Coordinates of C-alpha atoms and ligand atoms in Angstrom, one line a residue:
M76 CA 58.1 58.3 109.2
N77 CA 58.0 55.3 106.9
V78 CA 58.3 55.9 103.2
P79 CA 57.6 53.2 100.6
K80 CA 60.5 52.3 98.3
E81 CA 58.3 52.8 95.2
M82 CA 55.6 55.4 94.7
N83 CA 53.2 56.1 91.9
R84 CA 54.0 59.7 90.9
Y85 CA 53.6 62.1 88.1
C86 CA 56.6 62.4 85.7
P87 CA 56.9 65.8 84.1
K88 CA 58.9 64.3 81.2
C89 CA 56.7 61.4 80.4
K90 CA 53.6 63.5 81.3
T91 CA 52.0 60.4 83.0
H92 CA 52.1 58.7 86.3
T93 CA 54.8 56.0 86.7
A94 CA 55.9 53.8 89.6
Q95 CA 59.0 55.7 90.7
K96 CA 61.9 54.6 92.9
V97 CA 62.3 56.6 96.1
A98 CA 65.7 57.5 97.5
L99 CA 67.0 59.8 100.2
Y100 CA 69.0 62.8 99.3
K101 CA 72.5 63.0 100.7
A102 CA 74.8 66.0 100.5
G103 CA 77.9 65.3 98.3
K104 CA 81.4 64.9 99.6
R105 CA 83.2 68.2 100.2
R106 CA 86.3 68.8 98.1
G107 CA 89.1 70.4 100.0
S108 CA 90.5 71.9 96.8
A109 CA 87.3 73.9 96.0
I110 CA 87.9 77.6 96.0
G111 CA 85.4 78.3 98.9
E112 CA 87.0 75.6 101.1
R113 CA 90.5 77.0 100.4
R114 CA 89.4 80.6 101.1
H115 CA 87.7 79.6 104.3
E116 CA 90.8 77.7 105.5
E117 CA 92.9 80.7 104.7
D118 CA 90.5 83.1 106.5
K119 CA 90.5 81.0 109.7
K120 CA 94.3 81.3 110.1
G121 CA 95.8 83.8 112.5
Y122 CA 94.4 86.1 115.2
G123 CA 90.6 86.5 115.1
G124 CA 90.4 83.8 112.6
Q125 CA 87.0 82.3 113.5
K126 CA 84.6 84.0 111.0
F127 CA 81.4 83.1 112.8
P128 CA 80.7 81.8 116.3
K129 CA 80.8 78.0 116.7
L130 CA 77.3 76.7 117.5
A131 CA 77.3 75.8 121.2
K132 CA 73.7 74.6 121.1
P133 CA 72.0 73.9 117.8
A134 CA 68.6 75.5 117.5
K135 CA 67.1 72.6 115.5
T136 CA 66.7 69.0 116.8
T137 CA 65.7 67.7 113.4
K138 CA 67.1 67.6 109.9
K139 CA 65.4 68.4 106.6
Q140 CA 64.9 65.2 104.7
T141 CA 64.6 65.4 100.9
L142 CA 63.3 62.6 98.8
I143 CA 64.5 61.8 95.2
F144 CA 62.1 60.1 92.8
T145 CA 63.5 58.4 89.7
C146 CA 61.2 57.6 86.8
P147 CA 61.9 54.0 85.5
T148 CA 61.2 54.8 81.8
C149 CA 63.1 58.1 81.2
K150 CA 65.3 58.0 84.3
K151 CA 64.3 61.6 85.2
K152 CA 64.9 62.5 88.8
T153 CA 62.5 64.8 90.7
M154 CA 62.9 66.0 94.3
K155 CA 60.3 66.6 96.9
H156 CA 60.9 69.7 99.1
G157 CA 62.6 68.9 102.4
I158 CA 60.4 68.1 105.4
R159 CA 61.7 68.2 109.0
L160 CA 61.7 64.7 110.5
R161 CA 63.5 63.0 113.4
K162 CA 63.6 59.7 111.6
L163 CA 62.9 58.6 108.0
E164 CA 62.9 55.0 106.9
L165 CA 62.5 53.5 103.5
T166 CA 60.2 50.5 103.7
A167 CA 59.2 47.9 101.2
Ligands
ZN48 ZN1 59.5 59.7 83.0

């Protein structure tokens, strides 16, 4: 699916429509020192360490793509709920 880089959308802070910049959401980098990561690493050690079965065949062939809209006047960011797509391209 082709998505334009700029879209005219409603801004809840400005309470008007503005030409907003479109970007694709990407999950942040995982920190190894986070408590959940450390706990998971500790749980996986030893006999019977694998907590849940490793996915042999993923059920989904697509990934949910979330769009982020940034208002140019107030810099407020709004997100659109993820839609399943094979391919998403930001076009001019
Ligand atoms: Zn705004």
